[in-house]
Short mmCIF file of C-alpha atoms and ligand atoms in Angstrom, two decimals:
data_model
loop_
_atom_site.label_atom_id
_atom_site.label_comp_id
_atom_site.label_asym_id
_atom_site.label_seq_id
_atom_site.Cartn_x
_atom_site.Cartn_y
_atom_site.Cartn_z
CA MET A 1 103.35 94.49 66.84
CA THR A 2 102.64 91.72 69.37
CA GLU A 3 99.51 89.58 69.48
CA TYR A 4 98.34 91.02 72.79
CA ALA A 5 98.61 94.55 71.36
CA ASP A 6 96.04 93.51 68.70
CA THR A 7 93.70 92.29 71.46
CA ILE A 8 94.06 95.58 73.37
CA ASN A 9 93.72 97.70 70.24
CA ALA A 10 90.48 95.89 69.42
CA GLY A 11 89.01 95.75 72.95
CA GLY A 12 90.62 98.61 74.92
CA LEU A 13 92.53 98.73 78.20
CA LEU A 14 91.72 100.75 81.30
CA LEU A 15 94.58 101.54 83.69
CA MET A 16 93.53 102.68 87.14
CA GLY A 17 96.48 104.39 88.87
CA CYS A 18 99.29 105.69 86.71
CA GLY A 19 102.09 106.26 89.22
CA LYS A 20 105.49 104.52 89.14
CA MET A 21 104.31 101.01 88.25
CA GLY A 22 101.39 102.09 86.06
CA SER A 23 103.65 104.40 84.02
CA ALA A 24 106.33 101.70 83.60
CA MET A 25 103.71 99.26 82.29
CA LEU A 26 102.06 101.84 80.04
CA ARG A 27 105.42 102.69 78.48
CA GLY A 28 106.01 98.98 77.75
CA TRP A 29 102.54 98.49 76.23
CA LEU A 30 102.92 101.48 73.92
CA ASP A 31 106.39 100.24 72.87
CA ALA A 32 104.84 96.83 72.10
CA GLY A 33 102.36 98.38 69.66
CA VAL A 34 99.33 99.22 71.82
CA HIS A 35 97.68 102.29 70.30
CA VAL A 36 97.51 105.27 72.60
CA ASP A 37 93.81 105.76 71.79
CA ALA A 38 93.04 102.19 72.94
CA VAL A 39 94.07 103.17 76.49
CA THR A 40 91.99 104.85 79.19
CA VAL A 41 93.79 106.10 82.32
CA ILE A 42 92.10 106.96 85.58
CA GLU A 43 94.55 108.96 87.68
CA PRO A 44 93.88 111.93 89.99
CA HIS A 45 97.36 113.47 89.50
CA PRO A 46 98.52 112.62 85.95
CA SER A 47 102.19 113.27 85.14
CA GLU A 48 103.29 115.60 82.34
CA TRP A 49 103.97 112.48 80.26
CA VAL A 50 100.41 111.16 80.70
CA LEU A 51 99.03 114.63 79.87
CA SER A 52 101.12 114.62 76.69
CA LEU A 53 99.64 111.22 75.77
CA GLU A 54 96.15 112.67 76.25
CA ALA A 55 96.98 115.12 73.47
CA GLU A 56 97.79 112.06 71.29
CA GLY A 57 94.43 110.39 71.94
CA LEU A 58 94.72 108.65 75.32
CA LYS A 59 91.45 108.91 77.26
CA LEU A 60 92.18 110.50 80.64
CA ASN A 61 89.66 110.40 83.50
CA PRO A 62 86.54 110.09 81.31
CA SER A 63 83.26 110.43 83.23
CA GLN A 64 81.85 107.24 81.69
CA PRO A 65 84.62 104.92 80.47
CA LYS A 66 83.64 102.28 77.90
CA LYS A 67 83.76 98.64 79.04
CA PRO A 68 87.32 97.53 78.17
CA LYS A 69 88.81 94.09 77.43
CA VAL A 70 91.21 94.56 80.38
CA CYS A 71 91.29 96.67 83.54
CA VAL A 72 94.69 96.96 85.20
CA LEU A 73 94.53 98.07 88.83
CA ALA A 74 97.77 99.83 89.82
CA VAL A 75 96.72 101.95 92.79
CA LYS A 76 98.19 101.58 96.28
CA PRO A 77 96.56 98.76 98.27
CA GLN A 78 95.04 101.26 100.72
CA MET A 79 93.28 103.02 97.80
CA MET A 80 91.86 99.77 96.41
CA GLY A 81 88.76 99.98 98.65
CA ASP A 82 87.74 103.16 96.77
CA ALA A 83 89.18 102.28 93.37
CA ALA A 84 87.88 98.75 92.66
CA PRO A 85 84.15 99.39 93.37
CA ALA A 86 84.25 102.27 90.84
CA LEU A 87 84.87 99.63 88.15
CA ALA A 88 82.30 97.13 89.46
CA SER A 89 80.05 97.69 86.42
CA PHE A 90 82.76 96.02 84.28
CA GLY A 91 82.63 92.88 86.46
CA HIS A 92 80.84 89.57 85.83
CA GLY A 93 82.67 88.64 82.61
CA GLY A 94 83.79 90.25 79.38
CA THR A 95 86.54 92.27 81.12
CA VAL A 96 89.66 90.69 82.64
CA PHE A 97 90.92 92.41 85.80
CA VAL A 98 94.65 92.44 86.55
CA SER A 99 95.70 93.76 89.97
CA ILE A 100 99.26 94.52 91.03
CA ALA A 101 98.33 95.79 94.52
CA ALA A 102 100.53 94.13 97.14
CA GLY A 103 98.58 92.20 99.76
CA THR A 104 95.14 92.69 98.15
CA THR A 105 93.72 89.18 97.90
CA LEU A 106 91.54 87.73 95.16
CA ALA A 107 88.75 87.35 97.74
CA THR A 108 88.89 91.11 98.49
CA LEU A 109 88.82 91.95 94.79
CA GLU A 110 85.98 89.47 94.17
CA ALA A 111 83.98 91.13 96.97
CA SER A 112 84.02 94.39 94.92
CA LEU A 113 83.94 93.01 91.39
CA GLY A 114 81.97 89.74 91.72
CA ALA A 115 83.20 86.16 92.09
CA ASP A 116 82.25 85.52 88.45
CA THR A 117 84.78 88.16 87.27
CA PRO A 118 88.10 86.91 85.86
CA ILE A 119 90.75 88.44 88.16
CA ILE A 120 94.49 87.90 88.08
CA ARG A 121 96.54 88.95 91.08
CA CYS A 122 100.15 89.89 90.34
CA MET A 123 103.23 90.80 92.34
CA PRO A 124 105.82 92.79 90.38
CA ASN A 125 108.95 94.48 91.76
CA THR A 126 110.70 97.85 91.28
CA PRO A 127 113.30 96.87 88.65
CA ALA A 128 110.16 97.06 86.46
CA ALA A 129 111.11 100.74 86.09
CA VAL A 130 114.02 99.63 83.85
CA GLY A 131 112.20 96.67 82.26
CA ARG A 132 114.06 94.18 84.52
CA GLY A 133 111.30 93.32 86.99
CA ILE A 134 109.86 89.92 87.79
CA THR A 135 106.14 89.42 88.30
CA ALA A 136 104.38 86.42 89.84
CA LEU A 137 100.78 85.80 88.71
CA PHE A 138 97.85 83.83 90.07
CA GLY A 139 94.30 83.90 88.67
CA ASN A 140 90.94 83.19 90.33
CA SER A 141 88.89 80.16 89.32
CA VAL A 142 87.06 81.94 86.48
CA ALA A 143 90.23 83.32 84.83
CA SER A 144 90.72 81.24 81.66
CA GLY A 145 94.00 80.15 80.10
CA ALA A 146 93.60 82.95 77.55
CA ASP A 147 93.02 85.49 80.36
CA MET A 148 96.22 84.30 82.09
CA ASP A 149 98.16 84.54 78.81
CA LEU A 150 96.91 88.09 78.28
CA ALA A 151 97.85 89.13 81.85
CA GLU A 152 101.26 87.50 81.46
CA ASP A 153 101.86 89.36 78.17
CA LEU A 154 100.89 92.66 79.80
CA LEU A 155 103.28 92.10 82.72
CA ALA A 156 106.06 90.88 80.42
CA SER A 157 106.32 94.53 79.33
CA ILE A 158 108.17 95.22 82.60
CA GLY A 159 110.33 92.09 82.83
CA LYS A 160 110.05 88.36 83.48
CA THR A 161 106.92 86.55 84.64
CA VAL A 162 106.22 83.40 86.64
CA ARG A 163 102.91 81.68 87.40
CA LEU A 164 102.06 80.42 90.89
CA ASN A 165 100.21 77.22 91.79
CA ASP A 166 98.33 78.74 94.65
CA GLU A 167 97.60 82.19 95.99
CA GLY A 168 99.22 81.38 99.33
CA GLN A 169 102.63 81.48 97.59
CA MET A 170 102.11 85.22 97.01
CA ASP A 171 103.28 86.09 100.55
CA ALA A 172 106.59 84.28 100.08
CA VAL A 173 106.98 85.87 96.62
CA THR A 174 106.40 89.27 98.21
CA ALA A 175 109.12 88.50 100.77
CA VAL A 176 111.65 87.29 98.17
CA SER A 177 111.21 89.31 94.95
CA GLY A 178 108.68 92.00 95.94
CA SER A 179 110.67 93.36 98.89
CA GLY A 180 113.94 91.80 97.69
CA PRO A 181 115.25 94.81 95.73
CA ALA A 182 115.43 96.73 99.04
CA TYR A 183 117.67 94.01 100.55
CA ILE A 184 119.97 94.27 97.55
CA PHE A 185 120.04 98.08 97.67
CA TYR A 186 121.09 97.76 101.30
CA LEU A 187 123.79 95.26 100.30
CA ILE A 188 125.10 97.83 97.81
CA GLU A 189 125.14 100.52 100.51
CA VAL A 190 127.03 98.30 102.97
CA LEU A 191 129.50 97.03 100.33
CA ALA A 192 130.29 100.63 99.32
CA GLU A 193 130.69 101.68 102.95
CA ALA A 194 133.07 98.76 103.54
CA GLY A 195 135.10 99.82 100.47
CA GLU A 196 135.30 103.32 101.89
CA ALA A 197 136.52 101.92 105.20
CA GLU A 198 139.31 100.22 103.23
CA GLY A 199 140.42 103.60 101.87
CA LEU A 200 138.46 104.09 98.62
CA PRO A 201 136.82 107.44 97.84
CA ALA A 202 133.05 107.19 98.53
CA GLU A 203 132.03 107.78 94.93
CA LEU A 204 134.39 105.13 93.57
CA ALA A 205 133.31 102.61 96.23
CA LEU A 206 129.66 103.13 95.23
CA VAL A 207 130.41 102.74 91.50
CA LEU A 208 132.24 99.46 92.26
CA ALA A 209 129.49 98.15 94.55
CA LYS A 210 126.65 98.95 92.11
CA ALA A 211 128.44 97.46 89.10
CA THR A 212 129.42 94.36 91.07
CA VAL A 213 125.86 93.63 92.22
CA ALA A 214 124.41 94.38 88.77
CA GLY A 215 127.07 92.31 86.98
CA ALA A 216 126.88 89.36 89.38
CA GLY A 217 123.07 89.38 89.14
CA HIS A 218 123.22 89.41 85.37
CA LEU A 219 125.81 86.60 85.32
CA ALA A 220 123.73 84.52 87.77
CA GLU A 221 120.71 84.90 85.46
CA GLU A 222 122.52 84.23 82.19
CA SER A 223 125.01 81.52 83.22
CA GLU A 224 124.42 77.80 82.83
CA HIS A 225 126.01 77.40 86.28
CA THR A 226 124.17 77.64 89.60
CA PRO A 227 124.97 80.58 91.92
CA ALA A 228 126.79 78.13 94.22
CA GLU A 229 128.99 76.99 91.29
CA LEU A 230 129.67 80.57 90.25
CA ARG A 231 130.71 81.36 93.83
CA THR A 232 133.07 78.39 93.88
CA HIS A 233 134.60 79.48 90.55
CA VAL A 234 135.76 82.82 92.05
CA THR A 235 137.00 81.29 95.31
CA SER A 236 140.58 79.99 95.21
CA PRO A 237 141.66 78.11 98.32
CA GLY A 238 143.45 80.46 100.73
CA GLY A 239 142.67 83.50 98.54
CA THR A 240 140.93 86.81 99.14
CA THR A 241 137.37 85.65 98.35
CA ALA A 242 137.80 82.64 100.63
CA ALA A 243 138.85 84.98 103.45
CA ALA A 244 135.67 87.04 102.98
CA LEU A 245 133.37 84.03 102.61
CA THR A 246 134.63 82.56 105.89
CA VAL A 247 132.89 85.52 107.51
CA LEU A 248 129.80 85.68 105.27
CA MET A 249 129.15 81.92 105.35
CA ASP A 250 129.68 81.44 109.07
CA ALA A 251 126.73 79.31 110.21
CA LYS A 252 125.98 81.55 113.21
CA ALA A 253 127.33 85.02 112.44
CA GLY A 254 127.15 84.93 108.62
CA LEU A 255 124.57 86.16 106.12
CA HIS A 256 122.36 83.07 106.19
CA PRO A 257 120.57 83.51 109.55
CA PRO A 258 119.63 87.22 109.20
CA LEU A 259 118.57 86.90 105.55
CA LYS A 260 116.39 83.88 106.32
CA GLU A 261 114.87 85.73 109.28
CA ALA A 262 114.33 88.88 107.17
CA VAL A 263 112.44 86.91 104.50
CA ALA A 264 110.40 85.08 107.15
CA ARG A 265 109.40 88.38 108.75
CA ALA A 266 108.48 89.94 105.42
CA ALA A 267 106.31 86.90 104.57
CA ALA A 268 104.64 87.04 108.00
CA ARG A 269 103.92 90.76 107.51
CA ALA A 270 102.49 90.06 104.03
CA ARG A 271 100.18 87.42 105.55
CA GLU A 272 99.10 89.90 108.25
CA LEU A 273 98.42 92.68 105.71
CA GLY A 274 96.44 90.27 103.54
CA LYS A 275 94.00 89.74 106.43
CA THR A 276 93.25 93.46 106.96
N1 NAP B 1 106.56 99.96 93.60
C1 NAP B 1 106.79 98.68 93.86
O1 NAP B 1 107.88 98.21 94.13
C2 NAP B 1 105.70 97.69 93.81
C3 NAP B 1 106.01 96.33 93.81
C4 NAP B 1 104.95 95.44 93.75
C5 NAP B 1 103.66 95.89 93.71
N2 NAP B 1 103.41 97.24 93.72
C6 NAP B 1 102.03 97.67 93.72
O2 NAP B 1 101.81 98.52 92.64
C7 NAP B 1 100.77 99.42 92.99
C8 NAP B 1 101.19 100.79 92.53
O3 NAP B 1 102.41 101.16 93.18
P1 NAP B 1 103.24 102.43 92.72
O4 NAP B 1 104.56 102.31 93.35
O5 NAP B 1 103.10 102.59 91.25
O6 NAP B 1 102.38 103.56 93.47
P2 NAP B 1 102.20 105.08 93.07
O7 NAP B 1 103.38 105.58 92.33
O8 NAP B 1 101.74 105.80 94.31
O9 NAP B 1 100.99 105.02 92.02
C9 NAP B 1 99.65 104.84 92.37
C10 NAP B 1 98.85 105.92 91.62
O10 NAP B 1 97.46 105.68 91.78
C11 NAP B 1 96.81 106.92 91.96
N3 NAP B 1 95.50 106.78 92.61
C12 NAP B 1 95.18 106.88 93.92
N4 NAP B 1 93.85 106.66 94.08
C13 NAP B 1 93.32 106.43 92.88
C14 NAP B 1 92.01 106.14 92.42
N5 NAP B 1 90.97 106.02 93.26
N6 NAP B 1 91.84 105.95 91.08
C15 NAP B 1 92.86 106.05 90.24
N7 NAP B 1 94.14 106.33 90.63
C16 NAP B 1 94.36 106.51 91.92
C17 NAP B 1 97.79 107.68 92.80
O11 NAP B 1 97.53 109.07 92.76
P3 NAP B 1 97.93 109.94 94.07
O12 NAP B 1 99.42 110.00 94.09
O13 NAP B 1 97.29 111.22 93.81
O14 NAP B 1 97.37 109.23 95.27
C18 NAP B 1 99.11 107.32 92.15
O15 NAP B 1 99.44 108.17 91.09
C19 NAP B 1 100.58 99.31 94.50
O16 NAP B 1 99.37 98.66 94.78
C20 NAP B 1 101.74 98.48 94.97
O17 NAP B 1 101.37 97.63 96.03
C21 NAP B 1 104.39 98.15 93.75
#
């Protein structure tokens, strides 16, 4: 049992929104030793799994939830306007709020919950579903070191965590790691299609592309070498990889300009959405 599980078991946790992300986190918390009866879930359409947890003691959609130690907000950003005010009575201290809603700023959350409420804004990504996500965190001025540690422990249940120095970095994080899995899924699609064009059966090309991206990602994370060094290691002069990289690393027609532009546009869109 982890230390944060003790804190939750003693003080309770309320999860608002138990869809894809909420369920992935809940699974991780229960695995880490959080007791099912320490958790309250507010969710209009609970899954079969959540209903089965209710039978084990999880509190589902109670009319008057008890003030918990932590509230985790995992509803879609467009639902936050309805969802956050419903928890306003838990604001003003005593309960730490953790929000994973993309684009919902601390100022917006403070407007519903009170500026004296400890709130930590987080940006996870979809590999969370397999425990391989990465989440960036930033807390408001009243979130203490202990509140940040607790939020970080809760998010560590779905992968790695990093802390930001300022909330403004959240838009760039959204553009790199938040939206990033979609860029990589597209890379897999294109790599498989290219393999097919070279004569491989579609299914085999897809197996090769998926395993290559997963393996290279894992190696890049685990290796003591930088990605640039790892690339150099597999590139013999005049060989096959060098032939491919001549195309991919072309300063004008290569991967660099469109990827940089894609990230810039995603960050600009995140900034725009944060203002609405
Ligand atoms: N998925 C990602 O890659 C990703 C990455 C980073 C951040 N996020 C953030 O994570 C949050 C959750 O995303 P998700 O993919 O898990 O979405 P999701 O699967 O749609 O889950 C959200 C859940 O919240 C429920 N809900 C709606 N209104 C509610 C309310 N007033 N009170 C309680 N529950 C309510 C929804 O029910 P209904 O289906 O009935 O509406 C749904 O089950 C979003 O804010 C998103 O920005 C997601």
